[in-house]
Amino acid sequence: MGNCSSTAEERLDKLTAALSPLEKLPLELAWAIIDHASEAVRKLRQVSRLFRHHVDKRVLGRPKIQLVQTVEFDGGFHADFVDACLTVPERYAALVELRFKLLHSDLPPGPLGLYRIHRVKDDEQAVYILKIDLKRAEVWAKVIDVIGNRTAELSLLNCPARTVEDALNKFMIDFRFDKINLVL
């Protein structure tokens, strides 16, 4: 009996000896590093398979921090499409981009979903512009997945009444924001 347990211990020692110090950290500490160094999530994913798994698991979960500063939907008086403008502090830009990639790799570009994700960068913030096909109800949910459930400001500009109603219904349920702007 002692022989079996020593063999298991030896195998465990061999497995853990191959891990880097970063990989040996408890999950909670790994997540704290990921949260603190959110601008480096791409590089952290390259550390190892295990750390890639830790990063992806953290990124896919509901964010504990406010990732997006402002969300602006501009309908431009179109019935089928709305432009969404997301303003993100630069330190969270890589995290938001990874959330787009991991959460929505199944959403095809073009007429079926998000038309484009264009990033405009300045010194302190990244601005993402998305053209959204309103006929696809799941797109709203996917945008909210990326945003998280907090933003400082929500704006609805030049949107058809149905779009405003849909957006408010989606955002009011499980979303927190400090300010709302409506321009019809």
Short mmCIF file of C-alpha atoms in Angstrom, two decimals:
data_model
loop_
_atom_site.label_atom_id
_atom_site.label_comp_id
_atom_site.label_asym_id
_atom_site.label_seq_id
_atom_site.Cartn_x
_atom_site.Cartn_y
_atom_site.Cartn_z
CA MET A 1 0.00 0.00 0.00
CA GLY A 2 2.81 2.39 0.88
CA ASN A 3 4.44 1.54 -2.44
CA CYS A 4 1.37 2.64 -4.46
CA SER A 5 1.05 5.94 -2.68
CA SER A 6 4.73 6.71 -3.05
CA THR A 7 4.43 5.98 -6.79
CA ALA A 8 1.49 8.37 -7.03
CA GLU A 9 3.44 10.98 -5.07
CA GLU A 10 6.43 10.53 -7.35
CA ARG A 11 4.26 11.01 -10.44
CA LEU A 12 2.69 14.12 -8.93
CA ASP A 13 6.14 15.49 -8.09
CA LYS A 14 7.28 14.88 -11.68
CA LEU A 15 4.21 16.64 -13.07
CA THR A 16 4.51 19.68 -10.81
CA ALA A 17 8.28 19.92 -11.37
CA ALA A 18 7.54 20.67 -15.04
CA LEU A 19 5.29 23.61 -14.14
CA SER A 20 6.59 27.15 -14.06
CA PRO A 21 6.21 29.15 -10.85
CA LEU A 22 3.34 31.09 -12.47
CA GLU A 23 1.50 27.85 -13.24
CA LYS A 24 1.90 26.65 -9.66
CA LEU A 25 -0.04 29.62 -8.29
CA PRO A 26 -3.49 28.99 -6.85
CA LEU A 27 -6.24 29.88 -9.32
CA GLU A 28 -7.36 32.92 -7.31
CA LEU A 29 -3.86 34.43 -7.47
CA ALA A 30 -3.59 33.68 -11.20
CA TRP A 31 -6.90 35.49 -11.71
CA ALA A 32 -5.69 38.45 -9.64
CA ILE A 33 -2.66 38.73 -11.94
CA ILE A 34 -4.92 38.54 -15.00
CA ASP A 35 -7.20 41.25 -13.60
CA HIS A 36 -4.29 43.49 -12.67
CA ALA A 37 -2.44 43.03 -15.97
CA SER A 38 -5.47 43.02 -18.27
CA GLU A 39 -3.56 44.86 -20.98
CA ALA A 40 -1.24 41.82 -21.24
CA VAL A 41 -3.85 39.07 -21.61
CA ARG A 42 -2.55 38.06 -25.04
CA LYS A 43 0.95 37.54 -23.66
CA LEU A 44 -0.34 35.78 -20.56
CA ARG A 45 -2.16 33.30 -22.81
CA GLN A 46 1.20 32.39 -24.35
CA VAL A 47 2.79 31.34 -21.05
CA SER A 48 1.48 27.77 -21.26
CA ARG A 49 -1.59 25.72 -22.01
CA LEU A 50 -2.58 25.78 -18.36
CA PHE A 51 -2.23 29.55 -18.07
CA ARG A 52 -4.07 30.00 -21.37
CA HIS A 53 -6.92 28.03 -19.80
CA HIS A 54 -6.82 30.27 -16.69
CA VAL A 55 -6.87 33.45 -18.82
CA ASP A 56 -9.70 32.19 -21.03
CA LYS A 57 -11.77 31.09 -18.05
CA ARG A 58 -11.33 34.50 -16.40
CA VAL A 59 -12.06 36.41 -19.61
CA LEU A 60 -15.18 34.36 -20.35
CA GLY A 61 -16.65 34.98 -16.90
CA ARG A 62 -18.72 38.02 -16.02
CA PRO A 63 -16.28 40.89 -15.51
CA LYS A 64 -15.85 42.13 -11.97
CA ILE A 65 -14.81 45.57 -13.25
CA GLN A 66 -16.40 48.13 -15.54
CA LEU A 67 -14.76 47.43 -18.90
CA VAL A 68 -16.71 49.89 -21.04
CA GLN A 69 -16.98 53.57 -20.20
CA THR A 70 -19.75 54.52 -22.64
CA VAL A 71 -22.12 52.68 -24.96
CA GLU A 72 -23.77 54.67 -27.74
CA PHE A 73 -26.30 53.25 -30.17
CA ASP A 74 -26.94 55.43 -33.22
CA GLY A 75 -29.66 54.27 -35.57
CA GLY A 76 -29.07 56.96 -38.16
CA PHE A 77 -32.79 56.56 -38.86
CA HIS A 78 -32.22 53.07 -40.33
CA ALA A 79 -34.77 50.41 -39.50
CA ASP A 80 -32.49 47.39 -39.85
CA PHE A 81 -29.10 48.45 -38.51
CA VAL A 82 -27.64 50.41 -35.64
CA ASP A 83 -24.08 51.58 -35.05
CA ALA A 84 -22.79 50.82 -31.58
CA CYS A 85 -19.87 52.83 -30.30
CA LEU A 86 -18.08 51.41 -27.24
CA THR A 87 -15.53 53.57 -25.43
CA VAL A 88 -13.07 51.51 -23.39
CA PRO A 89 -10.19 52.69 -21.19
CA GLU A 90 -6.98 51.72 -23.01
CA ARG A 91 -5.84 49.48 -20.16
CA TYR A 92 -8.87 47.22 -20.77
CA ALA A 93 -8.76 47.27 -24.58
CA ALA A 94 -6.87 43.97 -24.94
CA LEU A 95 -9.28 42.33 -22.52
CA VAL A 96 -12.33 43.58 -24.45
CA GLU A 97 -10.81 42.42 -27.73
CA LEU A 98 -10.14 38.97 -26.29
CA ARG A 99 -13.72 38.85 -24.98
CA PHE A 100 -14.97 39.61 -28.52
CA LYS A 101 -12.76 36.87 -29.90
CA LEU A 102 -13.59 34.18 -27.34
CA LEU A 103 -17.27 34.95 -26.80
CA HIS A 104 -18.21 35.55 -30.41
CA SER A 105 -16.03 33.50 -32.66
CA ASP A 106 -19.27 31.81 -33.73
CA LEU A 107 -20.82 35.07 -34.94
CA PRO A 108 -20.07 35.52 -38.64
CA PRO A 109 -19.28 38.96 -40.05
CA GLY A 110 -21.32 40.48 -42.84
CA PRO A 111 -25.05 40.55 -43.29
CA LEU A 112 -25.67 37.92 -40.63
CA GLY A 113 -24.35 39.72 -37.60
CA LEU A 114 -21.73 42.22 -36.61
CA TYR A 115 -20.71 44.07 -39.73
CA ARG A 116 -17.44 45.43 -38.53
CA ILE A 117 -15.46 45.98 -35.42
CA HIS A 118 -13.24 48.96 -35.98
CA ARG A 119 -10.93 50.17 -33.27
CA VAL A 120 -10.00 53.85 -33.02
CA LYS A 121 -7.17 54.39 -30.57
CA ASP A 122 -6.04 57.47 -28.73
CA ASP A 123 -3.77 57.80 -25.72
CA GLU A 124 -6.25 56.96 -23.01
CA GLN A 125 -9.11 55.07 -24.60
CA ALA A 126 -10.03 52.69 -27.37
CA VAL A 127 -13.23 53.22 -29.32
CA TYR A 128 -14.92 50.26 -30.98
CA ILE A 129 -17.52 50.85 -33.68
CA LEU A 130 -19.85 47.97 -34.50
CA LYS A 131 -22.56 47.90 -37.14
CA ILE A 132 -25.28 45.60 -35.84
CA ASP A 133 -28.02 43.86 -37.79
CA LEU A 134 -31.14 44.42 -35.69
CA LYS A 135 -32.97 41.49 -37.24
CA ARG A 136 -30.76 39.15 -35.25
CA ALA A 137 -31.94 39.22 -31.65
CA GLU A 138 -28.96 37.20 -30.42
CA VAL A 139 -26.61 40.01 -31.44
CA TRP A 140 -27.90 42.21 -28.59
CA ALA A 141 -27.09 39.44 -26.11
CA LYS A 142 -23.63 38.98 -27.59
CA VAL A 143 -22.81 42.69 -27.36
CA ILE A 144 -23.98 42.71 -23.74
CA ASP A 145 -21.79 39.63 -23.07
CA VAL A 146 -18.73 41.57 -24.19
CA ILE A 147 -19.65 44.78 -22.37
CA GLY A 148 -20.41 43.12 -19.07
CA ASN A 149 -23.20 44.53 -16.94
CA ARG A 150 -21.80 47.97 -16.13
CA THR A 151 -21.10 51.16 -18.00
CA ALA A 152 -21.02 54.79 -16.95
CA GLU A 153 -23.21 56.05 -19.78
CA LEU A 154 -25.74 54.62 -22.24
CA SER A 155 -26.88 56.71 -25.22
CA LEU A 156 -29.59 55.93 -27.78
CA LEU A 157 -29.49 58.35 -30.71
CA ASN A 158 -31.68 58.53 -33.82
CA CYS A 159 -33.00 55.02 -33.25
CA PRO A 160 -36.40 53.79 -34.41
CA ALA A 161 -38.87 53.41 -31.54
CA ARG A 162 -38.71 49.60 -31.70
CA THR A 163 -34.91 49.67 -31.43
CA VAL A 164 -35.06 51.99 -28.43
CA GLU A 165 -37.63 49.73 -26.77
CA ASP A 166 -35.55 46.61 -27.47
CA ALA A 167 -32.35 48.22 -26.22
CA LEU A 168 -33.96 49.52 -23.05
CA ASN A 169 -35.55 46.15 -22.34
CA LYS A 170 -32.20 44.37 -22.75
CA PHE A 171 -30.15 46.89 -20.81
CA MET A 172 -32.57 47.60 -17.97
CA ILE A 173 -32.89 43.98 -16.86
CA ASP A 174 -29.39 43.26 -15.61
CA PHE A 175 -27.36 46.35 -16.38
CA ARG A 176 -26.04 49.21 -14.30
CA PHE A 177 -25.22 52.65 -15.67
CA ASP A 178 -24.94 56.11 -14.16
CA LYS A 179 -26.41 58.12 -17.01
CA ILE A 180 -28.75 57.53 -19.95
CA ASN A 181 -29.19 59.80 -22.98
CA LEU A 182 -32.09 59.52 -25.43
CA VAL A 183 -32.17 61.56 -28.64
CA LEU A 184 -35.03 60.56 -30.91
#
